[in-house]
XYZ file of N, CA and C in Angstrom:
450
model
N -27.754 42.394 -70.221
C -29.267 42.800 -70.763
C -29.560 41.591 -71.119
N -30.836 41.063 -70.378
C -31.683 40.132 -70.937
C -33.150 40.658 -71.515
N -33.433 40.338 -72.833
C -34.834 41.195 -73.188
C -35.364 40.032 -73.566
N -36.749 39.739 -73.177
C -37.813 38.758 -73.369
C -38.939 38.749 -72.961
N -39.957 37.527 -73.287
C -41.059 37.902 -72.798
C -41.355 37.849 -71.409
N -42.610 38.687 -70.834
C -42.840 38.249 -69.730
C -43.163 36.884 -69.092
N -43.714 36.417 -69.905
C -43.818 34.898 -69.529
C -42.604 34.152 -69.431
N -41.832 34.442 -70.128
C -40.235 33.781 -69.959
C -39.444 34.112 -68.625
N -39.885 35.460 -68.549
C -39.486 35.789 -67.132
C -39.917 35.081 -66.094
N -41.431 34.893 -65.987
C -41.960 34.147 -64.879
C -41.233 33.051 -64.668
N -41.025 32.342 -65.648
C -40.760 30.773 -65.749
C -39.202 30.711 -65.714
N -38.466 31.539 -66.023
C -36.868 30.893 -66.288
C -36.119 31.935 -64.719
N -36.688 33.027 -64.832
C -35.772 33.880 -64.315
C -35.332 33.427 -62.737
N -35.954 33.035 -62.137
C -36.279 32.797 -60.677
C -35.138 31.444 -60.624
N -34.980 30.500 -61.838
C -34.097 29.343 -61.615
C -32.585 30.162 -61.858
N -32.328 30.948 -62.678
C -31.011 31.616 -62.694
C -30.829 32.591 -61.785
N -31.532 33.427 -60.884
C -31.492 34.364 -60.073
C -32.579 33.791 -58.890
N -32.188 32.923 -58.102
C -32.965 32.440 -56.644
C -33.768 33.366 -56.048
N -32.971 34.533 -55.466
C -33.221 35.719 -54.889
C -34.161 36.124 -55.092
N -34.508 36.338 -56.462
C -35.430 36.947 -57.215
C -36.625 36.527 -57.050
N -37.476 35.535 -56.441
C -38.250 34.318 -56.618
C -39.503 35.131 -56.012
N -39.393 36.151 -55.628
C -40.771 36.801 -55.302
C -41.099 37.618 -56.535
N -40.288 37.763 -57.764
C -40.825 38.729 -58.799
C -42.300 37.753 -59.396
N -41.838 36.375 -59.151
C -43.206 35.713 -60.030
C -44.243 36.134 -59.650
N -44.877 36.404 -58.662
C -46.010 36.758 -58.231
C -46.553 38.416 -58.610
N -45.414 38.775 -58.889
C -45.812 40.410 -59.444
C -45.891 40.256 -60.859
N -44.666 39.539 -61.430
C -44.778 39.261 -62.877
C -45.849 38.345 -63.604
N -46.857 37.906 -62.891
C -48.042 37.202 -63.115
C -49.174 38.388 -62.930
N -49.289 38.827 -62.071
C -49.933 40.151 -62.096
C -50.039 41.251 -63.185
N -48.937 41.553 -63.321
C -48.285 42.314 -64.486
C -49.243 42.057 -65.707
N -48.813 40.573 -65.887
C -49.957 40.341 -67.199
C -51.266 40.380 -67.155
N -51.845 40.398 -66.188
C -53.448 40.536 -66.146
C -53.681 42.105 -65.718
N -53.350 42.626 -64.834
C -53.877 43.699 -64.120
C -53.447 45.087 -64.989
N -54.277 46.225 -64.680
C -54.130 47.236 -64.790
C -52.802 48.163 -64.479
N -52.170 48.951 -64.909
C -51.326 49.852 -64.320
C -51.869 50.302 -62.723
N -52.975 50.801 -62.944
C -53.611 51.524 -61.479
C -53.633 50.357 -60.555
N -54.353 48.922 -61.057
C -54.479 48.246 -60.056
C -53.369 47.688 -59.300
N -52.540 47.490 -60.182
C -51.364 47.079 -59.484
C -50.278 47.817 -58.711
N -50.688 49.500 -58.870
C -50.588 50.518 -57.807
C -50.868 50.321 -56.229
N -52.195 49.714 -56.754
C -53.029 49.916 -55.390
C -52.354 48.364 -54.647
N -51.568 47.512 -55.229
C -51.207 46.096 -54.705
C -50.074 46.123 -53.870
N -49.842 45.218 -52.859
C -48.789 45.269 -52.170
C -47.736 43.928 -52.657
N -46.574 44.151 -53.045
C -45.465 43.478 -53.431
C -44.480 43.428 -52.584
N -44.201 43.732 -51.420
C -43.434 43.854 -50.340
C -42.568 42.478 -50.584
N -41.354 42.442 -50.546
C -40.410 43.510 -50.152
C -39.594 43.975 -51.843
N -40.112 43.948 -52.423
C -40.019 44.293 -53.962
C -40.231 45.946 -53.860
N -39.023 46.641 -54.614
C -39.068 48.104 -54.917
C -39.161 48.695 -56.201
N -40.702 48.872 -56.237
C -41.357 49.125 -57.413
C -41.678 50.742 -58.008
N -41.186 50.979 -58.848
C -41.010 52.330 -59.025
C -41.968 52.381 -60.682
N -43.231 53.363 -60.213
C -43.954 53.644 -60.883
C -44.086 55.106 -62.056
N -44.179 54.849 -63.020
C -44.151 56.020 -64.107
C -44.846 56.257 -65.261
N -45.281 57.451 -65.438
C -45.932 58.230 -66.745
C -45.254 58.901 -67.204
N -45.184 59.165 -68.364
C -44.281 59.994 -69.511
C -44.824 59.899 -70.938
N -44.533 60.849 -71.797
C -44.723 60.579 -73.006
C -43.292 60.415 -73.617
N -43.030 59.376 -74.838
C -41.704 59.172 -75.345
C -41.549 60.325 -76.174
N -39.988 60.310 -76.290
C -39.312 61.526 -76.841
C -38.414 60.944 -78.150
N -37.851 61.845 -78.710
C -36.941 61.538 -79.859
C -35.508 60.699 -79.171
N -35.176 59.939 -79.684
C -33.757 59.409 -78.767
C -32.670 60.154 -78.767
N -32.579 61.194 -79.845
C -31.575 62.126 -79.291
C -31.736 63.012 -78.356
N -32.547 62.976 -77.970
C -33.159 64.312 -76.363
C -32.740 63.367 -75.265
N -32.543 62.356 -75.338
C -32.228 61.365 -74.215
C -31.119 60.696 -73.771
N -30.473 61.036 -72.981
C -29.046 60.466 -72.670
C -29.148 59.063 -72.217
N -27.931 58.177 -72.238
C -27.758 56.881 -71.831
C -27.733 56.971 -70.019
N -27.847 56.231 -69.256
C -27.807 56.034 -67.832
C -27.438 54.915 -67.445
N -26.921 54.691 -65.998
C -26.865 53.408 -65.237
C -26.499 53.723 -64.075
N -26.508 52.485 -63.338
C -26.937 52.824 -62.077
C -26.031 51.611 -61.107
N -25.517 51.736 -60.193
C -24.563 51.003 -59.549
C -24.877 49.738 -58.700
N -26.179 50.399 -57.770
C -26.038 49.287 -56.782
C -27.640 48.424 -57.192
N -28.420 48.803 -58.621
C -29.407 48.099 -58.861
C -29.342 47.641 -60.167
N -29.937 46.370 -60.272
C -30.438 45.891 -61.472
C -31.712 46.527 -61.879
N -32.093 46.893 -62.958
C -33.553 47.546 -63.507
C -34.259 46.270 -64.058
N -35.419 46.164 -63.684
C -36.303 45.183 -64.644
C -37.390 46.217 -64.899
N -37.651 46.637 -66.182
C -38.265 47.109 -67.028
C -39.409 46.493 -67.703
N -40.682 47.230 -66.920
C -42.045 46.914 -68.051
C -42.950 47.608 -68.144
N -43.420 47.932 -69.706
C -44.146 48.878 -70.251
C -45.497 48.331 -69.596
N -46.614 48.812 -69.296
C -48.058 48.445 -69.265
C -48.803 48.600 -70.259
N -48.891 50.223 -70.477
C -49.713 50.917 -71.451
C -48.529 51.540 -72.462
N -48.868 51.844 -73.779
C -48.171 51.985 -74.907
C -46.863 51.280 -75.432
N -45.906 51.807 -75.645
C -44.710 51.154 -76.336
C -43.759 52.225 -76.686
N -42.207 51.921 -76.298
C -40.970 52.604 -76.130
C -40.113 51.947 -76.837
N -39.423 52.298 -77.664
C -37.617 51.886 -77.637
C -36.647 52.321 -76.430
N -36.358 51.027 -76.351
C -35.179 51.148 -75.158
C -33.654 51.286 -75.729
N -32.783 51.996 -75.243
C -31.343 52.048 -75.984
C -30.768 51.490 -74.925
N -29.615 50.548 -75.848
C -28.708 49.556 -74.953
C -27.414 49.498 -75.143
N -26.449 49.880 -74.331
C -24.980 49.796 -74.913
C -24.230 49.532 -73.650
N -23.200 48.222 -73.720
C -22.378 48.515 -72.542
C -21.526 49.902 -72.273
N -21.697 49.885 -70.709
C -20.887 51.060 -70.386
C -19.540 51.295 -71.049
N -18.689 50.301 -71.272
C -17.231 50.608 -71.856
C -17.089 51.219 -73.070
N -18.692 51.405 -73.768
C -18.795 52.072 -75.356
C -19.225 53.498 -75.288
N -19.735 53.766 -73.948
C -20.159 55.269 -74.002
C -19.190 55.809 -73.270
N -19.523 57.486 -73.157
C -18.943 58.231 -72.539
C -19.424 59.099 -71.449
N -19.014 59.144 -70.142
C -19.779 59.510 -69.176
C -19.912 60.967 -69.379
N -21.132 61.691 -69.279
C -21.289 63.133 -69.228
C -21.890 63.785 -67.911
N -22.196 62.919 -66.922
C -22.797 63.197 -65.697
C -22.549 62.445 -64.727
N -21.220 62.726 -63.842
C -20.786 61.652 -63.032
C -21.735 61.251 -62.057
N -21.557 59.856 -61.684
C -22.281 59.177 -60.658
C -22.365 60.016 -59.463
N -23.711 60.070 -59.077
C -24.402 60.363 -57.909
C -25.107 59.419 -56.834
N -24.202 59.001 -56.123
C -24.648 57.809 -55.084
C -25.770 58.139 -54.466
N -26.295 59.216 -54.046
C -27.525 59.549 -53.316
C -28.921 59.168 -54.483
N -28.599 59.162 -55.758
C -29.736 58.865 -56.636
C -29.192 57.577 -57.376
N -27.959 57.234 -57.410
C -27.802 55.500 -57.859
C -28.037 56.008 -59.526
N -27.087 56.881 -60.045
C -27.453 57.125 -61.089
C -26.171 57.845 -61.989
N -25.610 57.751 -62.965
C -24.740 58.258 -63.976
C -25.320 58.714 -65.228
N -24.919 59.542 -65.933
C -25.422 59.734 -67.712
C -24.347 59.594 -68.512
N -24.741 59.415 -69.666
C -23.736 58.736 -70.623
C -24.223 59.400 -71.773
N -23.330 59.278 -73.068
C -23.749 59.581 -74.733
C -23.012 58.299 -75.242
N -23.449 58.506 -76.504
C -23.228 57.419 -77.085
C -23.891 56.635 -78.231
N -23.729 55.568 -78.860
C -24.638 54.858 -79.554
C -24.991 53.343 -79.208
N -26.062 52.923 -79.356
C -26.228 51.865 -78.889
C -27.435 51.123 -79.927
N -27.894 50.163 -79.550
C -29.282 49.231 -80.115
C -30.476 49.636 -79.442
N -31.500 49.371 -80.228
C -32.676 49.916 -79.606
C -33.187 48.218 -79.474
N -34.471 47.902 -78.337
C -35.457 47.384 -78.121
C -36.470 47.443 -78.038
N -37.627 47.028 -78.483
C -39.105 47.683 -78.585
C -39.677 46.968 -77.137
N -40.033 48.048 -75.779
C -40.868 47.457 -75.201
C -42.502 47.826 -75.563
N -43.097 46.860 -75.057
C -44.790 46.920 -74.906
C -45.154 45.850 -73.987
N -46.601 45.722 -73.878
C -47.060 45.035 -72.493
C -46.596 43.666 -72.284
N -46.202 42.891 -73.535
C -45.893 41.361 -73.148
C -44.265 41.166 -73.030
N -43.734 42.449 -73.255
C -42.187 42.153 -73.291
C -41.436 43.068 -72.147
N -40.359 42.417 -71.592
C -39.477 43.045 -70.500
C -37.902 43.204 -70.647
N -37.338 44.156 -69.939
C -35.881 43.787 -69.887
C -35.363 43.958 -68.677
N -34.253 43.082 -68.303
C -33.551 43.084 -67.256
C -32.041 43.961 -67.566
N -31.844 44.784 -66.772
C -30.726 45.452 -67.202
C -29.594 45.438 -65.724
N -28.330 45.206 -66.320
C -27.356 44.944 -65.370
C -26.747 46.471 -64.990
N -25.984 46.273 -63.520
C -25.181 47.881 -63.716
C -24.243 47.921 -64.343
N -23.644 47.284 -65.385
C -22.516 47.569 -66.476
C -23.359 47.998 -67.521
N -24.797 47.791 -67.826
C -25.612 48.152 -69.091
C -26.255 49.291 -68.871
N -25.467 50.495 -69.933
C -25.810 51.380 -70.274
C -27.458 51.348 -70.825
N -28.398 52.131 -70.605
C -29.656 52.155 -71.260
C -30.208 53.452 -71.190
N -31.306 53.852 -72.446
C -31.760 54.954 -72.989
C -33.375 54.870 -72.777
N -34.038 54.663 -71.800
C -35.440 54.531 -71.830
C -36.442 55.657 -72.236
N -37.563 55.440 -72.875
C -38.167 56.355 -73.296
C -38.514 56.885 -74.676
N -38.108 56.328 -75.714
C -37.570 57.199 -77.041
C -39.224 56.725 -77.818
N -39.223 57.303 -78.622
C -40.436 57.023 -79.476
C -39.888 56.070 -80.337
N -41.396 55.126 -80.658
C -41.280 54.299 -81.828
C -42.039 55.103 -83.082
N -41.017 55.134 -83.921
C -41.406 56.213 -85.067
C -41.421 57.739 -84.530
N -42.094 58.411 -85.381
C -42.286 59.730 -85.373
C -43.215 60.562 -84.300
N -44.330 59.774 -83.539
C -45.026 60.095 -82.897
C -44.995 59.813 -81.614
N -45.087 60.810 -80.338
C -44.588 60.580 -78.846
C -46.065 59.671 -78.593
N -45.838 58.891 -77.735
C -46.746 57.808 -76.917
C -46.538 58.081 -75.689
N -47.850 58.078 -74.800
C -48.173 58.042 -73.570
C -47.613 56.540 -72.948
N -46.794 56.593 -71.998
C -46.215 55.435 -71.310
C -46.721 55.416 -69.886
N -47.216 54.196 -69.634
C -47.205 53.672 -68.140
C -46.038 52.456 -68.142
N -45.569 52.905 -67.256
C -44.538 51.883 -66.837
C -43.989 51.470 -65.275
N -43.545 50.343 -65.373
C -43.100 49.892 -63.980
C -41.331 49.051 -64.027
N -40.486 49.965 -63.219
C -39.417 49.356 -63.056
C -39.140 49.116 -61.765
N -38.602 47.626 -61.929
C -38.394 46.973 -60.319
C -36.872 47.070 -60.043
N -36.386 47.498 -58.968
C -35.016 47.915 -58.510
C -34.897 46.444 -58.139
N -33.838 46.015 -58.457
C -33.262 44.796 -57.516
C -31.825 44.999 -57.255
N -31.522 44.689 -55.981
C -30.066 45.118 -55.510
C -29.270 44.315 -56.172
N -27.835 45.003 -56.303
C -26.924 44.227 -56.806
C -26.226 43.468 -55.422
């Protein structure tokens, strides 16, 4: 897992992951444009997943992981806690589904806060629990997940 500012992802990530250089244009736009404006833009060949939901108590959310993709997650509106734990420290509860590229887990981890200026890059060996409340009150989230082939 790499957790840092969107600005540092723009300046540093292409150096360490040269195949993701097309992310620079998207990340620059994500700093300045609204969720709705980004939905209308074409960032091909990037695989962008736009999501809108309300956060929940973390106890209601399982950890998940993917085998075929890294996830680059950015919250454009609202804020959430994203739980993280190495897969080796979690217990699988729902077996991997090849079609959806996902498996679910339970266990303990640590949280990072995602809001407009921060991003997280999650590897296939990183269990993550997105969408948890910051505090006691649910928050409306508008988020983009970039699926990067592994």
